[in-house]
Tab-separated table of C-alpha atoms in Angstrom:
chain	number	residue	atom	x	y	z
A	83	UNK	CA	11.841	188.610	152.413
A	84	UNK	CA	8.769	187.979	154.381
A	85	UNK	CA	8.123	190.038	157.739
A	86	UNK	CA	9.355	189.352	161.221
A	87	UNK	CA	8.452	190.639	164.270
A	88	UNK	CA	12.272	190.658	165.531
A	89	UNK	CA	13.293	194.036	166.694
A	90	UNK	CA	16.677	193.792	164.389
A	91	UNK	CA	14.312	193.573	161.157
A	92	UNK	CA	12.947	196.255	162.049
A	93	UNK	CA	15.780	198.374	161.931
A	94	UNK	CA	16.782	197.179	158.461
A	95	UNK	CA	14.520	197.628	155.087
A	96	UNK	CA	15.317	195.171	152.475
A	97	UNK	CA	14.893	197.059	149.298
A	98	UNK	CA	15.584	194.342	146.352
A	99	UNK	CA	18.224	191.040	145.668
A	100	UNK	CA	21.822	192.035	144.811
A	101	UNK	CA	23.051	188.789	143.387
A	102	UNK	CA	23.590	185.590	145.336
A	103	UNK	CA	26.475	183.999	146.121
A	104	UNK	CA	28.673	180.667	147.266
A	105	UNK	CA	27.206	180.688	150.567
A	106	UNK	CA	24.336	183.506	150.093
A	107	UNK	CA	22.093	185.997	148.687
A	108	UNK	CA	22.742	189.586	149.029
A	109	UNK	CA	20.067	192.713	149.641
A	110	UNK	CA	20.355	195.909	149.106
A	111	UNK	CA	18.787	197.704	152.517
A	112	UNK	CA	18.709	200.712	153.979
A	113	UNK	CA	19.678	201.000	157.692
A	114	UNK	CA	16.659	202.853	159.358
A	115	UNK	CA	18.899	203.852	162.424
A	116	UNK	CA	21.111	206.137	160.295
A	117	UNK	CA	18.567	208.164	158.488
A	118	UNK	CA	18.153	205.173	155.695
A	119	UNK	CA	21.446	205.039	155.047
A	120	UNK	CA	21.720	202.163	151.902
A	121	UNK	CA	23.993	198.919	153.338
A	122	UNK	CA	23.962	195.636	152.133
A	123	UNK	CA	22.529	192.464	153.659
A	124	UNK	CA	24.083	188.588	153.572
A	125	UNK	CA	22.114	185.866	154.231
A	126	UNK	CA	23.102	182.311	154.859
A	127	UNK	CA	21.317	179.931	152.000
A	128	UNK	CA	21.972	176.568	152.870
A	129	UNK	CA	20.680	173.917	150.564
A	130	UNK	CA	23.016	171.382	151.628
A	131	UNK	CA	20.851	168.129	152.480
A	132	UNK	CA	24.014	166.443	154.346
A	133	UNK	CA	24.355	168.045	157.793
A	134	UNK	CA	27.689	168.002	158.058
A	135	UNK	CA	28.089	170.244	154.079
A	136	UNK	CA	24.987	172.769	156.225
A	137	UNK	CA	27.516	172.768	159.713
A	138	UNK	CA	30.231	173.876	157.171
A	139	UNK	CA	28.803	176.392	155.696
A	140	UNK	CA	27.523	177.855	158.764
A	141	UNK	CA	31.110	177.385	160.438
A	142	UNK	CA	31.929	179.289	156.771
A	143	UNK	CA	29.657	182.099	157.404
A	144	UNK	CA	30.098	183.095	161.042
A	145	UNK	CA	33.720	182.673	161.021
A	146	UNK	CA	33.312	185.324	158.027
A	147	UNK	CA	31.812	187.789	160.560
A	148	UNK	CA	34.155	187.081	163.318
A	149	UNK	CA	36.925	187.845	160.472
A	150	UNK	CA	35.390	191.198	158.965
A	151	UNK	CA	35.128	192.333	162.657
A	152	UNK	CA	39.168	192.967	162.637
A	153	UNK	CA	39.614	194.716	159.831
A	154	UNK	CA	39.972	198.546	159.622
A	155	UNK	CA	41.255	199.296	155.918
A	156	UNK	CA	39.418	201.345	153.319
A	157	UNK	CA	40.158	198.561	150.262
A	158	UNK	CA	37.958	196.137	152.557
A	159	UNK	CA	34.279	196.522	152.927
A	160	UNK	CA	33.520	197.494	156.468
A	161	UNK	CA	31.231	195.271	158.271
A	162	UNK	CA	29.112	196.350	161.223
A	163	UNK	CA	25.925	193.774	162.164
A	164	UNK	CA	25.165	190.301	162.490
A	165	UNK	CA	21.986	188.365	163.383
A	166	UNK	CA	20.968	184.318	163.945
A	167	UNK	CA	17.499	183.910	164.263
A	168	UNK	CA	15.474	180.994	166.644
A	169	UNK	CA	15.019	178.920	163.156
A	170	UNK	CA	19.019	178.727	162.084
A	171	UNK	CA	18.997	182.059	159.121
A	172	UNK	CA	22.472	183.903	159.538
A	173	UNK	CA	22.785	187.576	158.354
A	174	UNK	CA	25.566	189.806	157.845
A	175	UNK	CA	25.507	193.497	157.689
A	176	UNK	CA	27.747	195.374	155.394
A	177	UNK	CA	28.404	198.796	154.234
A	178	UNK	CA	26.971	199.631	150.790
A	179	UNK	CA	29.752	199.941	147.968
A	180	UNK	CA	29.043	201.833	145.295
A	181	UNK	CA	30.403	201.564	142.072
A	182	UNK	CA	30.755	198.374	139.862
A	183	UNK	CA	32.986	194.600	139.829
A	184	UNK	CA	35.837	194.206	137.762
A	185	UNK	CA	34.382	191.304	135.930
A	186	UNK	CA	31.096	193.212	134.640
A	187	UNK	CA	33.472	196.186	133.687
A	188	UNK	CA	35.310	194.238	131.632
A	189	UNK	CA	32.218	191.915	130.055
A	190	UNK	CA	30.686	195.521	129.150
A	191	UNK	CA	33.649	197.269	128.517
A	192	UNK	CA	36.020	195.257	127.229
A	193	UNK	CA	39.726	194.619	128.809
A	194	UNK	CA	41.713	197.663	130.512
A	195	UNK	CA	45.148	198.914	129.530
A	196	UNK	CA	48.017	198.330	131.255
A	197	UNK	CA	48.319	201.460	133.057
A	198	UNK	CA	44.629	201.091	134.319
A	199	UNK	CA	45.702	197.443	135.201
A	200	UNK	CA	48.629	198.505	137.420
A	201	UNK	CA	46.620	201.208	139.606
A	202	UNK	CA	44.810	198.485	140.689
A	203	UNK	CA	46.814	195.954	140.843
A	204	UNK	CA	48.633	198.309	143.139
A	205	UNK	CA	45.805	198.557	145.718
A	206	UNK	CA	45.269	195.191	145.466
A	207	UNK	CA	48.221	194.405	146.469
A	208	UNK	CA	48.001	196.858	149.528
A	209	UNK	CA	45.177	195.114	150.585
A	210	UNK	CA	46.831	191.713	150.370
A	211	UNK	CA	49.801	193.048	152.751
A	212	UNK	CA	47.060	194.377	155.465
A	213	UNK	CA	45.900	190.707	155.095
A	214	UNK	CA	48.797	188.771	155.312
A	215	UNK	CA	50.414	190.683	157.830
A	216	UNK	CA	47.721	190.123	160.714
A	217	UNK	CA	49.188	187.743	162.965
A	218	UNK	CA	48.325	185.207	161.631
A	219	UNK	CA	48.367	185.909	158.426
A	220	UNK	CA	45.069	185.866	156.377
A	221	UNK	CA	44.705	183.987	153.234
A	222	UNK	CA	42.033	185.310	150.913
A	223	UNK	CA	41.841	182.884	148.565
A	224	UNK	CA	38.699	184.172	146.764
A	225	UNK	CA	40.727	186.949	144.940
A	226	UNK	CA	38.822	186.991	141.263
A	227	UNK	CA	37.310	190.084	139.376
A	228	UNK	CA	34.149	189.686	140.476
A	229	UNK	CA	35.064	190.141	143.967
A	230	UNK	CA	36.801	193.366	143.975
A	231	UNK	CA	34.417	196.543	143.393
A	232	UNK	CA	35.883	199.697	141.577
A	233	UNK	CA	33.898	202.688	142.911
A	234	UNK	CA	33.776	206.376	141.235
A	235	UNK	CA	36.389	207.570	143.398
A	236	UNK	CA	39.137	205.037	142.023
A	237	UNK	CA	39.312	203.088	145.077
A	238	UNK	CA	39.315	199.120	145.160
A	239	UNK	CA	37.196	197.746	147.527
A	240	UNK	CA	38.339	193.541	148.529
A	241	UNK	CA	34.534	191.910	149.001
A	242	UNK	CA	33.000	188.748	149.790
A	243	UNK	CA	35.428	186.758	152.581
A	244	UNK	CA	33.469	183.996	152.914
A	245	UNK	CA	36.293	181.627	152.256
A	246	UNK	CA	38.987	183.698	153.600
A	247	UNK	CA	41.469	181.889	156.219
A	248	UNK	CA	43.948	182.147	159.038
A	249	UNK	CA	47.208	180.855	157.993
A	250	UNK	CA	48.726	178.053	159.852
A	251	UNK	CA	51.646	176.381	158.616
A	252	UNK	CA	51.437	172.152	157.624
A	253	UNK	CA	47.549	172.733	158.369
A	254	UNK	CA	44.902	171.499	155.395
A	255	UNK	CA	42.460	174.053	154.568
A	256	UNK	CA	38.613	172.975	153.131
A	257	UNK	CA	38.950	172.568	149.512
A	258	UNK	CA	37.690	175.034	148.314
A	259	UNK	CA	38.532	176.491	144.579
A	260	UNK	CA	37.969	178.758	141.838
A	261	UNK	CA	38.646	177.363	138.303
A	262	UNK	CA	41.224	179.660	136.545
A	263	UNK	CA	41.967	181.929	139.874
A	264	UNK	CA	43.007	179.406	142.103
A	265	UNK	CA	46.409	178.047	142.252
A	266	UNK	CA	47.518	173.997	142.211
A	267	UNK	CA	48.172	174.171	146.265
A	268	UNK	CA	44.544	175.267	146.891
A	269	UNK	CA	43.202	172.007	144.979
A	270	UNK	CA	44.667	169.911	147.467
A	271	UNK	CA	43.806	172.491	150.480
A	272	UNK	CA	47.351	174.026	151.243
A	273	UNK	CA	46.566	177.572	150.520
A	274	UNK	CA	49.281	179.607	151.705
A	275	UNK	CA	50.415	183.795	151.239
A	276	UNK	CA	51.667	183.740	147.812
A	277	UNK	CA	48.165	181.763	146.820
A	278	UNK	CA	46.860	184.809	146.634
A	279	UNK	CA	49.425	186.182	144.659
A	280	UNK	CA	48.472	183.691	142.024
A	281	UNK	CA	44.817	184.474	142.095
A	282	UNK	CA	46.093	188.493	141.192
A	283	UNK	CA	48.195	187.270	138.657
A	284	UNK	CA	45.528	185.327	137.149
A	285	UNK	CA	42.953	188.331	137.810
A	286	UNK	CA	45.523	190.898	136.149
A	287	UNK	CA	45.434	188.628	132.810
A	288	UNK	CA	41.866	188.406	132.841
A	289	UNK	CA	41.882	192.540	133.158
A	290	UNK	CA	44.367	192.991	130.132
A	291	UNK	CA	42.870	190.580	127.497
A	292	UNK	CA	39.293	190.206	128.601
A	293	UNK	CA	39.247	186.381	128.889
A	294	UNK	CA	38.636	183.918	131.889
A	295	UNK	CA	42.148	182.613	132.532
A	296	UNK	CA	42.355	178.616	131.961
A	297	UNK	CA	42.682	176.710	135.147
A	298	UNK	CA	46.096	175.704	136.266
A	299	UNK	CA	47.638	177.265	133.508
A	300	UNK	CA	50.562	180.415	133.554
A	301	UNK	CA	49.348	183.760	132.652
A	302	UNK	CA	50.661	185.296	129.542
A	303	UNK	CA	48.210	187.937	128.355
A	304	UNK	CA	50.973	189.205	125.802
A	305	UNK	CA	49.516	185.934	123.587
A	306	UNK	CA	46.375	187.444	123.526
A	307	UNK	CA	46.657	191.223	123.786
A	308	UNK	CA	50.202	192.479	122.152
A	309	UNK	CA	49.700	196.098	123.690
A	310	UNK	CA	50.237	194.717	127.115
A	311	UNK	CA	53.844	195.722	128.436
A	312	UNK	CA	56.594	193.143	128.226
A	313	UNK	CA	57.636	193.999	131.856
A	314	UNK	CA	53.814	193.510	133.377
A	315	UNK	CA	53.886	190.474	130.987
A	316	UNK	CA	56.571	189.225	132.651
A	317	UNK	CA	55.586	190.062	136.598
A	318	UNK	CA	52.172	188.281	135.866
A	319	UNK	CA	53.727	185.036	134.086
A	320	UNK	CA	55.958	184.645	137.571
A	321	UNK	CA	52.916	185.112	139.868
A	322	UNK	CA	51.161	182.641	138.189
A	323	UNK	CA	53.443	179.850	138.086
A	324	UNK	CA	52.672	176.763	139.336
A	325	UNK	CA	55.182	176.375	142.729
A	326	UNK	CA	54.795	178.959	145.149
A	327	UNK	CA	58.563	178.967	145.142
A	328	UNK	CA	58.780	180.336	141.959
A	329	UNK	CA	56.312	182.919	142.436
A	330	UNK	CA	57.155	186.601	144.318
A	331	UNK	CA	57.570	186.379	148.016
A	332	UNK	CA	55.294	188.746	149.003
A	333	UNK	CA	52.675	191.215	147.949
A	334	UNK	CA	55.200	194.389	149.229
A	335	UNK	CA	57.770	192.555	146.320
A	336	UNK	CA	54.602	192.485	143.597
A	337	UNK	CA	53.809	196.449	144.659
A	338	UNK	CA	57.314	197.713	144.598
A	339	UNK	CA	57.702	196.156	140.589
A	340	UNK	CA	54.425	197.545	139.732
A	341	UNK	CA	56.006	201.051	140.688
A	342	UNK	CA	58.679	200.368	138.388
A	343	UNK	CA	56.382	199.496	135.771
A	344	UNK	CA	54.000	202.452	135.910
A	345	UNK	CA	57.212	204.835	135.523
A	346	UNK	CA	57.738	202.881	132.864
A	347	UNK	CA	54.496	204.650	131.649
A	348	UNK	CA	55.336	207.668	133.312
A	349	UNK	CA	58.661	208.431	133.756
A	350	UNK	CA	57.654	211.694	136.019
A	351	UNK	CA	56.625	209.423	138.512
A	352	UNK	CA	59.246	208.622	141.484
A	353	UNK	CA	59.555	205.485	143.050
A	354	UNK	CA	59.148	205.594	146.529
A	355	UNK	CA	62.503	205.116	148.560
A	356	UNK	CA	61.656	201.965	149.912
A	357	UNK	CA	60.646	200.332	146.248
A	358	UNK	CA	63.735	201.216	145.105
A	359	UNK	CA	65.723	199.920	147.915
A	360	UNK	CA	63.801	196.772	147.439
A	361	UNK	CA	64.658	196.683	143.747
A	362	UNK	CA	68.220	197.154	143.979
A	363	UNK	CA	68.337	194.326	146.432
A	364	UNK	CA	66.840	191.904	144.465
A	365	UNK	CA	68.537	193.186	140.952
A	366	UNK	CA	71.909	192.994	143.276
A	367	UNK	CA	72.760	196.191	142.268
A	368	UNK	CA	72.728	199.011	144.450
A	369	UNK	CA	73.435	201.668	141.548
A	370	UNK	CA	70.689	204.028	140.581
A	371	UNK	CA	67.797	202.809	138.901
A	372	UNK	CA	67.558	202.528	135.437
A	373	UNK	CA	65.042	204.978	133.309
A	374	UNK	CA	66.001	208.219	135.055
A	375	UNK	CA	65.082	207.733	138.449
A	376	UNK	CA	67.648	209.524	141.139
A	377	UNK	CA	69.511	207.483	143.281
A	378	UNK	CA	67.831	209.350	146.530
A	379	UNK	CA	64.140	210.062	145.139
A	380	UNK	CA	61.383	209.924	147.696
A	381	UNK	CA	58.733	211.413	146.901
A	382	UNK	CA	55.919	209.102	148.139
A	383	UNK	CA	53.356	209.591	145.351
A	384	UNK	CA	50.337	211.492	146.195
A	385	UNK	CA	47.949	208.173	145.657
A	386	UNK	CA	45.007	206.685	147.717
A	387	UNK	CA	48.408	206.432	150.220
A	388	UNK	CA	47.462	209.986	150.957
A	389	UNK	CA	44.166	209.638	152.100
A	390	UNK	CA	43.344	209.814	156.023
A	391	UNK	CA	43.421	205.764	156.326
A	392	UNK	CA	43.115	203.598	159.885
A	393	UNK	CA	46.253	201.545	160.336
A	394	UNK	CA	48.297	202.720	157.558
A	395	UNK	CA	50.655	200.480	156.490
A	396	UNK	CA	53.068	202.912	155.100
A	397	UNK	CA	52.566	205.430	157.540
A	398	UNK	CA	56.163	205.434	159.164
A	399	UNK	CA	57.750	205.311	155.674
A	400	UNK	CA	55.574	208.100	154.407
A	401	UNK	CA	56.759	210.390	157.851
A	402	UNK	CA	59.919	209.732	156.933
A	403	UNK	CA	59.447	210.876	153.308
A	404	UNK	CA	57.931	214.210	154.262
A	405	UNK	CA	60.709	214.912	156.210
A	406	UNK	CA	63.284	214.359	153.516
A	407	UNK	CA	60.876	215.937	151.363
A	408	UNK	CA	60.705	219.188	153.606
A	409	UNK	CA	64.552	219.620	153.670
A	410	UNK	CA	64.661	219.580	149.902
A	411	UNK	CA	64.457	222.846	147.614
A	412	UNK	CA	61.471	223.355	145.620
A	413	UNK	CA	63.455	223.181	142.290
A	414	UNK	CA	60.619	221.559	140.511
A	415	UNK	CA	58.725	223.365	138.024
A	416	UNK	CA	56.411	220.978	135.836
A	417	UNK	CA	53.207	219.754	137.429
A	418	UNK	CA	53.560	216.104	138.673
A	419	UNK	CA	51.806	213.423	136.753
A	420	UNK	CA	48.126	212.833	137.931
A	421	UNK	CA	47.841	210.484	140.986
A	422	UNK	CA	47.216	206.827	140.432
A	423	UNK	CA	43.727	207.119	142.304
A	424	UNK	CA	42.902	210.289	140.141
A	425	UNK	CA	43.256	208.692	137.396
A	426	UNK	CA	41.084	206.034	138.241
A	427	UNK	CA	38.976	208.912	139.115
A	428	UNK	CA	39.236	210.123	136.364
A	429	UNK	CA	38.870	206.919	133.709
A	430	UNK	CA	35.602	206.032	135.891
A	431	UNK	CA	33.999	209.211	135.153
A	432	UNK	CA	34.821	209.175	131.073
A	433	UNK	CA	33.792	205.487	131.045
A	434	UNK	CA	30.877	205.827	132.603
A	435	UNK	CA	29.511	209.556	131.403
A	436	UNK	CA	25.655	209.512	131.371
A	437	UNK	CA	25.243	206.255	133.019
């Protein structure tokens, strides 16, 4: 990067290329303001030699900074600084994630299990209902392993919204696609909630077996990896069918199965209330659940749900939990299973031992 005079280079120092994207290439830099604190740099590349492709992708790029500057949620990377200089270069300023993208884990390490596949396709999909619950709702559309960093402490991080969208209802979105991730409605530019819910589905299979998933095609990673479970088999073949229709309704509805999958794996664990509810409704059955659950648990698992996060979704369900909870007697004895973060935690640091 050559030298400028501009007082906002100077407080940034751009230490080496990350990578480079759709719309840009990213630095690593160190923000001299905040004792060298390491944060990432965007910058615009346009190459386009039509005006009206180099308008787009500028329209692309700043609405991506107005769009960052809402969020407040710790599976999103936090944005903080922008710059245009006199000669048209755009810059974004981003906190540093550490940690590495699903898509290089995998290439190195080959696919995950299916209990590493539902922790985060859990937080995933908590990040999805932050998203399409702003008013209006916002489409990712970008969702893809290489866009979602998993950093030592188990957490998900959603980067990269350069395409992201508002939703509005019988309005054509730019084209804009990802072969294998993005669903048929996005080819023709009618992205919608549950688009997303394809790309996950699609990302999931490429987690369990290790393979790019084919474009326009349904997700069945049991064909390729027979130690994936039948019932996360199943979840991902419906989110990645081809009309929305058929697909879950929301990413709440895609969270509350995956906590009946992962006590499939371990039966200790207790659905939250609210999952079950959900369940039942949908099952039509209002019975207890199957595989041991109690008809009343609660116990709203000690997960990345219990760290201090802005805006909680789940904040007035989990109040309400604790207060059932603190009525109960303590007639449990075993220790609980380990949290689903911990266990990322964990994973990471085995994995990754004397890297």
């Amino acid at each position: 990067m050559a030298e400028n005079s501009d007082a906002w280079f100077q407080r940034y120092r751009f230490c080496q290329p990350l990578g480079q994207g759709g719309m840009g290439i990213i630095y690593l830099a160190e923000d001299r303001t905040a004792n060298n604190a390491p944060c990432v740099v965007k910058q615009l590349i346009s190459k386009h030699s039509d005006p009206d492709e180099h308008e787009e992708a500028v329209r692309l790029f700043k609405r991506e900074a107005n769009m960052l500057r809402k969020f407040d949620h710790p599976g999103i990377v936090r944005f903080f600084d922008d710059h245009t200089t006199n000669d048209g270069k755009y810059f974004l300023v981003m906190d540093y994630v550490p940690g590495k993208n699903l898509e290089s884990i995998v290439a190195t390490y080959g696919p995950f299990n299916s209990e590493s596949t539902v922790e985060i396709a859990i937080q995933c999909c908590e990040v999805l209902e932050y998203l399409h619950e702003q008013d209006p709702p916002i489409i990712y559309r970008d969702l893809k392993p290489s866009n979602l960093m998993l950093t030592p402490d188990g957490q998900v991080v959603f980067i990269d919204f350069g395409i992201a969208r508002s939703f509005a209802p019988k309005q054509s979105a730019t084209r804009v696609v990802t072969a294998g991730y993005s669903p048929p409605e996005q080819y023709f530019g009618k992205p919608e909630t549950r688009s997303d819910l394809y790309a996950l589905g699609a990302t999931l299979g490429h987690l369990l077996t290790g393979q790019r998933p084919k474009p326009l095609s349904v997700s069945a990673p049991r064909h390729v990896n027979k130690q994936v479970l039948l019932t996360l088999d199943d979840l991902i073949r419906r989110m990645t069918a081809h009309n929305p229709v058929d697909r879950p309704e929301t990413a709440r509805d895609v969270r509350h199965e995956l906590y009946r999958i992962y006590h499939e794996i371990h039966p200790d664990f207790e659905i939250p209330e609210e999952a079950q509810i959900q369940i039942q409704y949908l099952s039509g059955s209002h019975q207890p659940l199957r595989r041991g659950v109690m008809k009343d648990s609660a116990n709203w698992p000690t997960s990345w749900k219990e760290q201090q996060r802005p805006q909680d979704l789940q904040a007035k369900t989990r109040e309400h939990v604790k207060s059932v909870n603190d009525s109960r007697p303590k007639a449990r004895t075993k220790n609980p299973p380990p949290t689903l973060l911990n266990k990322l935690k964990t994973w990471w640091q085995e994995k990754f031992k004397g890297n």
